[in-house]
């Protein structure tokens, strides 16, 4: 479900034709749908309502301040992983009590910043980090809440770069070690260690890894409670899927059907950290065809967005459905995703202007005929799109546009060359 649809042969975001946005702000540009963002947030909230979760939207997935504010107004807290994200969460009027701070490498400055802000929980990734947090909290006479991130050793069956719950990952500590951490550090007041955190990977397109990870973790919680520790919070992280290739992601309600029964009656405050499942297909990258080129037997569609704008294909060989905004007659797709087939498609590579062979948005893709100047939509680009953009090749970052019904707002302007040099000037 999303709000990008072809109306009269032309792609719209909600009720706004994308061509109109491109006339206004140019290309490339990220375009987001308010209705889709809210729909996905509400779906998670409704599906998990029985366990009254705190939904800490994972800022790293799509960080625009206006989008954070939108979700905050809907009730979201925030999952942050850096001082910058914490700053952003507070700028979006995030309630500090509903902010969780994860990450294996929190600096002292970030820890001070988070104590100052009175965030809800520190998600602890190692003994060394915990010792440092205890030392800083003592120094300041502060008392903070923490959850220990555990690594339940399940295989989320996702890309190796985004798989985090296996034993050999850099995140969290394994379940046996977790008991030792509580025994060694769980009885002091500077850091109240009363929660368990897990995040097994992203995207996880099936419920089984969650069931297995949570079941193992509940076993740990029982053991810890048996040891006399008052565990009151379980943060199950993010990782719910999104539709890239077809309708491959289970809806929020499927995850909840499997997870909620495990949590019922456990006396635990539940935290969720969804990012991708809220933002991914709420955004597209809008780009324009610059040139068509043939090299040997290959047809290239050269567009004005590159790996600096959307790195997922280059980094993870990620699949993003791509289609013209106003396809020639007869080429409006009945559905989107892998395997769209109709007579007259041609095999093409969609590449950007960056000077790297890895600069592609799609390889070996069947696409309708296109020509210079045509607008093209790269779908499901709302999560881990703009946030991973770089300035490689001294390319300014694209603008972000937030559509709501028949209105739209530029919620981040296109960068200028001046912006790019600003931090280098005396
Ligand atoms: N919580 C923690 C501790 C995480 O590490 C992550 C994502 C999330 C929550 C949110 O996961 P989500 O619901 O968005 O799947 N750049 C990669 C994804 C990296 C995910 C990192 N951690 C990509 O483009 O696929």
XYZ file of C-alpha atoms and ligand atoms in Angstrom:
451
model
C 0.000 0.000 0.000
C 1.242 3.433 -0.927
C -0.009 6.625 -2.528
C 2.026 6.672 -5.740
C -0.404 5.888 -8.546
C -0.817 6.411 -12.256
C -3.794 8.675 -12.987
C -4.544 9.272 -16.663
C -1.242 7.670 -17.583
C 0.809 9.932 -15.346
C 2.395 9.109 -12.003
C 1.027 11.074 -9.055
C 2.042 11.272 -5.436
C -1.346 11.429 -3.713
C -3.115 14.058 -5.888
C -0.047 15.854 -7.162
C 1.414 14.985 -10.589
C 5.134 14.377 -10.201
C 5.745 16.345 -13.389
C 4.473 19.437 -11.582
C 6.948 18.936 -8.739
C 9.811 18.521 -11.205
C 8.864 21.787 -12.934
C 9.026 23.511 -9.580
C 12.158 22.004 -7.974
C 13.955 20.216 -10.812
C 15.520 16.772 -10.614
C 16.785 14.700 -8.940
C 14.400 15.077 -5.987
C 13.034 12.892 -3.199
C 9.239 13.001 -2.970
C 7.366 11.634 0.053
C 3.694 10.950 0.695
C 2.235 12.072 4.030
C -0.700 9.667 3.741
C 1.637 6.716 3.209
C 3.870 7.627 6.155
C 0.877 7.978 8.451
C -0.773 4.841 7.132
C 2.306 2.761 7.899
C 2.817 4.320 11.330
C -0.836 3.762 12.230
C -0.669 0.173 10.985
C 2.153 -0.625 13.421
C 0.438 1.230 16.279
C -2.859 -0.572 15.666
C -1.346 -4.017 15.156
C 0.608 -3.861 18.414
C -1.978 -1.852 20.404
C -2.634 -4.663 22.876
C 0.891 -4.368 24.311
C 0.765 -0.550 24.276
C 4.193 -0.123 22.690
C 6.293 2.996 22.603
C 6.994 3.330 18.883
C 10.432 4.855 18.533
C 10.680 5.754 14.850
C 14.173 4.941 13.665
C 15.478 8.327 12.538
C 18.317 6.822 10.546
C 15.880 5.511 7.932
C 14.528 8.896 6.841
C 15.542 11.814 8.956
C 13.883 14.879 7.486
C 12.755 17.153 10.289
C 9.263 17.639 8.862
C 8.793 13.874 8.617
C 10.048 13.417 12.176
C 7.585 16.122 13.321
C 4.743 14.480 11.418
C 5.368 11.152 13.130
C 5.999 12.802 16.483
C 2.580 14.460 16.259
C 1.125 11.012 15.602
C 2.667 9.769 18.851
C 6.115 8.525 17.873
C 9.202 8.565 20.034
C 12.607 8.193 18.389
C 15.389 5.661 18.025
C 18.658 7.592 17.629
C 22.200 6.378 17.048
C 24.272 9.562 17.203
C 24.440 12.977 18.792
C 23.258 14.394 15.483
C 20.159 12.227 15.467
C 19.463 13.126 19.098
C 19.727 16.801 18.182
C 17.303 16.173 15.333
C 14.856 14.259 17.538
C 14.779 17.139 20.020
C 14.455 19.678 17.198
C 11.383 17.709 16.083
C 9.983 18.212 19.621
C 10.576 14.589 20.484
C 9.684 13.706 24.064
C 13.078 12.855 25.629
C 11.448 10.177 27.766
C 10.564 8.347 24.541
C 14.025 8.482 23.010
C 16.285 5.427 22.903
C 19.960 5.809 22.064
C 21.701 2.797 20.460
C 25.048 2.295 18.744
C 28.324 0.535 19.484
C 30.454 3.676 19.552
C 28.860 6.420 21.649
C 31.405 9.120 22.417
C 31.724 10.799 25.812
C 30.348 13.997 24.299
C 27.299 12.113 23.008
C 26.757 10.474 26.391
C 26.860 13.876 28.130
C 24.476 15.281 25.525
C 22.028 12.414 26.115
C 22.224 12.729 29.911
C 21.583 16.478 29.563
C 18.572 15.728 27.394
C 17.239 13.163 29.915
C 16.562 10.534 27.270
C 14.516 7.446 28.105
C 17.064 4.660 27.583
C 20.638 4.062 26.620
C 20.850 0.846 24.618
C 24.139 -0.666 25.719
C 26.218 -2.674 23.285
C 29.240 -3.809 25.376
C 30.722 -4.032 28.873
C 33.283 -1.347 28.019
C 30.562 1.065 26.966
C 28.559 0.297 30.101
C 31.565 0.951 32.315
C 32.083 4.282 30.602
C 28.433 5.224 30.989
C 28.520 4.305 34.685
C 31.666 6.433 35.163
C 30.165 9.451 33.407
C 26.817 9.136 35.193
C 28.605 8.913 38.586
C 30.743 11.914 37.776
C 27.590 13.867 37.100
C 25.600 12.456 39.987
C 23.059 11.287 37.429
C 21.009 8.133 37.263
C 20.008 6.862 33.822
C 17.990 3.955 32.398
C 19.674 1.413 30.206
C 18.762 -1.655 28.203
C 21.396 -4.232 27.354
C 21.414 -5.107 23.674
C 21.518 -8.847 23.255
C 22.364 -10.849 20.265
C 20.078 -13.872 20.216
C 22.004 -15.624 17.433
C 19.231 -15.975 14.870
C 19.625 -15.661 11.133
C 17.295 -12.953 9.798
C 18.056 -14.081 6.222
C 18.808 -10.662 4.904
C 21.811 -9.013 3.258
C 25.050 -9.682 5.147
C 25.607 -5.955 5.629
C 22.255 -5.486 7.366
C 22.152 -8.699 9.376
C 22.853 -7.895 13.015
C 21.468 -10.650 15.243
C 24.055 -13.372 14.603
C 26.604 -14.277 17.235
C 29.557 -12.925 15.290
C 28.001 -9.480 14.698
C 29.543 -6.375 16.253
C 26.240 -5.513 17.930
C 25.117 -6.443 21.426
C 26.323 -9.325 23.593
C 25.297 -12.968 23.406
C 22.743 -14.387 25.807
C 25.184 -16.111 28.167
C 27.351 -13.063 28.381
C 24.242 -10.978 29.087
C 23.732 -12.811 32.413
C 27.313 -12.066 33.367
C 26.897 -8.403 32.450
C 23.906 -8.175 34.788
C 25.788 -9.961 37.549
C 28.787 -7.674 37.157
C 27.021 -4.347 36.612
C 23.324 -4.814 37.391
C 23.418 -3.766 41.027
C 24.455 -0.140 40.954
C 22.254 2.971 40.674
C 24.132 5.255 38.316
C 22.937 3.144 35.369
C 19.696 1.314 36.103
C 19.996 -1.751 33.938
C 16.363 -2.765 33.676
C 15.802 -3.394 29.978
C 16.772 -5.741 27.186
C 17.157 -4.563 23.617
C 17.437 -6.536 20.418
C 17.470 -5.779 16.728
C 18.088 -8.755 14.490
C 18.535 -7.148 11.078
C 16.769 -5.311 8.315
C 14.710 -6.025 6.320
C 13.366 -9.236 7.864
C 10.598 -10.399 5.576
C 9.328 -13.232 7.735
C 8.102 -13.493 11.297
C 10.055 -16.614 12.329
C 13.340 -14.882 13.173
C 11.434 -12.526 15.497
C 9.625 -15.392 17.181
C 12.854 -17.245 17.696
C 14.801 -14.182 18.900
C 12.072 -13.007 21.277
C 11.485 -16.494 22.658
C 15.193 -16.851 23.454
C 15.278 -13.365 24.958
C 12.248 -14.040 27.158
C 14.133 -17.059 28.488
C 16.970 -14.730 29.411
C 14.547 -12.300 31.075
C 13.089 -15.146 33.169
C 16.582 -16.170 34.216
C 17.552 -12.602 35.089
C 14.379 -12.101 37.086
C 15.216 -15.366 38.838
C 18.595 -13.853 39.685
C 16.770 -10.937 41.324
C 17.004 -8.335 38.574
C 13.907 -6.239 37.920
C 13.609 -6.298 34.142
C 10.741 -4.043 33.085
C 11.432 -3.154 29.431
C 11.890 -5.104 26.208
C 12.845 -3.228 23.067
C 12.442 -5.513 20.054
C 14.097 -3.152 17.559
C 13.043 -2.607 13.963
C 13.575 -4.512 10.743
C 10.047 -5.027 9.415
C 10.088 -5.324 5.621
C 8.939 -3.089 2.796
C 7.826 -3.751 -0.771
C 10.733 -3.469 -3.190
C 10.356 -6.353 -5.633
C 6.681 -7.175 -5.262
C 4.482 -7.505 -2.198
C 7.189 -9.326 -0.276
C 6.815 -7.608 3.108
C 4.325 -9.000 5.616
C 1.955 -6.281 6.847
C 2.449 -5.038 10.423
C -0.478 -7.145 11.579
C 1.294 -10.395 10.530
C 4.334 -9.533 12.655
C 2.066 -8.573 15.542
C 0.031 -11.805 15.331
C 3.226 -13.761 15.864
C 4.916 -11.459 18.374
C 2.129 -10.132 20.639
C 1.114 -13.547 22.071
C 4.713 -14.016 23.226
C 4.631 -10.736 25.136
C 1.188 -10.996 26.712
C 1.137 -10.919 30.500
C 4.896 -10.609 30.814
C 4.839 -7.317 32.705
C 7.141 -5.674 30.190
C 7.042 -2.214 28.683
C 7.475 -2.834 24.935
C 9.463 -0.617 22.592
C 9.483 -0.925 18.788
C 11.972 0.792 16.475
C 10.507 0.663 12.959
C 12.113 2.750 10.234
C 12.006 1.150 6.802
C 8.469 -0.228 7.131
C 7.220 3.335 7.681
C 9.367 5.339 5.268
C 10.507 3.069 2.432
C 7.594 3.053 0.041
C 6.434 6.464 1.278
C 9.154 7.979 -0.902
C 10.461 7.911 -4.456
C 13.511 9.375 -6.086
C 12.438 11.433 -9.065
C 15.041 11.667 -11.802
C 15.274 12.634 -15.473
C 16.754 10.883 -18.488
C 19.849 12.710 -19.708
C 20.989 10.412 -22.482
C 20.516 7.020 -24.076
C 23.645 5.136 -24.992
C 24.555 1.789 -26.459
C 27.861 0.087 -25.544
C 28.376 -3.221 -27.252
C 25.113 -5.075 -26.761
C 24.110 -3.049 -23.680
C 21.573 -0.248 -23.613
C 22.178 2.393 -20.983
C 19.675 4.874 -19.680
C 21.740 7.680 -18.194
C 19.755 9.653 -15.606
C 20.561 12.683 -13.466
C 20.476 10.797 -10.127
C 23.502 8.772 -9.137
C 24.959 6.619 -6.401
C 25.595 9.737 -4.349
C 21.814 10.303 -4.247
C 20.787 6.660 -3.735
C 23.568 4.253 -2.821
C 21.507 1.139 -2.041
C 21.884 -0.534 -5.470
C 25.665 -0.001 -5.438
C 26.151 -0.974 -1.800
C 23.733 -3.888 -1.365
C 22.808 -4.705 -4.957
C 19.391 -3.589 -3.771
C 16.441 -3.758 -6.136
C 14.360 -0.616 -6.690
C 11.497 -0.725 -9.163
C 11.979 1.949 -11.832
C 9.406 3.192 -14.320
C 8.753 6.317 -16.382
C 6.499 8.937 -14.805
C 4.535 9.334 -18.038
C 5.082 6.098 -19.959
C 4.235 5.848 -23.652
C 0.685 4.664 -24.348
C 0.157 1.073 -23.274
C 3.016 1.011 -20.792
C 1.298 1.876 -17.530
C 2.144 -1.084 -15.272
C -0.784 -3.031 -13.869
C 1.310 -3.729 -10.801
C 4.760 -2.615 -9.726
C 7.790 -4.676 -8.952
C 9.972 -7.349 -10.403
C 8.573 -9.295 -13.301
C 6.432 -6.640 -14.958
C 6.163 -7.869 -18.491
C 4.512 -6.396 -21.575
C 5.407 -6.382 -25.248
C 7.866 -3.709 -26.333
C 10.055 -3.529 -23.207
C 13.825 -3.300 -23.665
C 16.636 -4.582 -21.511
C 18.563 -1.663 -20.015
C 20.963 -0.599 -17.304
C 19.913 2.566 -15.503
C 23.038 4.484 -14.522
C 23.953 7.845 -13.046
C 26.525 10.509 -13.915
C 29.049 9.603 -11.178
C 32.494 8.471 -12.323
C 32.336 4.872 -11.058
C 31.199 1.647 -12.686
C 29.336 0.976 -9.439
C 27.136 3.983 -10.126
C 23.956 2.233 -11.206
C 20.350 2.328 -10.059
C 19.331 -0.843 -11.899
C 20.946 -3.517 -14.011
C 19.357 -5.705 -16.688
C 15.976 -4.124 -16.313
C 13.101 -4.456 -18.795
C 11.846 -0.912 -19.395
C 9.489 0.845 -21.792
C 10.904 3.068 -24.531
C 12.165 6.380 -23.168
C 13.867 9.443 -24.477
C 15.984 12.331 -23.297
C 14.023 14.547 -20.915
C 11.631 11.861 -19.691
C 10.986 11.730 -15.964
C 11.654 8.456 -14.178
C 10.563 7.278 -10.736
C 12.797 5.116 -8.554
C 10.345 3.533 -6.129
C 10.636 2.531 -2.467
C 13.439 5.041 -1.957
C 12.040 6.759 1.150
C 14.138 4.752 3.624
C 17.938 4.779 3.529
C 17.805 7.013 0.460
C 18.399 10.675 1.239
C 19.968 9.822 4.606
C 22.759 7.915 2.865
C 23.316 10.546 0.174
C 26.830 11.929 -0.155
C 28.528 14.760 -1.949
C 30.711 12.477 -4.033
C 31.823 14.186 -7.231
C 30.883 17.462 -5.479
C 27.243 16.860 -6.276
C 24.766 18.853 -4.170
C 22.161 16.770 -2.329
C 18.675 16.745 -3.848
C 15.685 18.500 -2.298
C 12.994 16.674 -0.334
C 9.328 17.324 -1.045
C 6.491 16.279 1.219
C 3.123 15.842 -0.474
C -0.152 16.019 1.419
C -3.302 15.542 -0.680
C -3.143 18.084 -3.499
C -0.508 20.222 -1.749
C 3.215 19.853 -1.440
C 6.019 21.537 0.462
C 9.753 21.655 -0.102
C 10.878 20.345 3.288
C 14.553 20.498 2.347
C 15.793 22.711 -0.435
C 18.274 21.591 -3.025
C 21.828 22.311 -1.920
C 23.815 24.940 -3.775
C 27.480 24.905 -4.729
C 27.955 27.527 -2.020
C 26.547 25.083 0.567
C 29.090 22.528 -0.553
C 32.027 24.830 0.089
C 30.620 26.611 3.139
C 32.328 24.450 5.769
C 35.654 24.764 3.968
C 35.710 28.529 4.039
C 37.637 30.372 6.781
N 16.954 -0.331 15.483
C 18.270 -0.563 15.321
C 19.093 -0.831 16.490
C 18.824 -0.570 14.027
O 20.116 -0.817 13.876
C 17.992 -0.311 12.911
C 18.548 -0.282 11.562
C 16.624 -0.052 13.146
C 16.135 -0.071 14.445
C 15.664 0.259 12.039
O 15.500 -0.820 11.177
P 14.368 -0.739 10.041
O 13.037 -0.829 10.713
O 14.544 0.522 9.317
O 14.615 -1.923 9.169
N 21.087 1.012 5.137
C 20.453 -0.287 5.111
C 19.681 -0.577 6.376
C 20.516 -0.460 7.632
C 19.706 -0.698 8.865
C 20.471 -0.292 10.072
N 19.774 -0.465 11.309
C 19.579 -0.370 3.880
O 19.586 0.566 3.068
O 18.915 -1.381 3.637
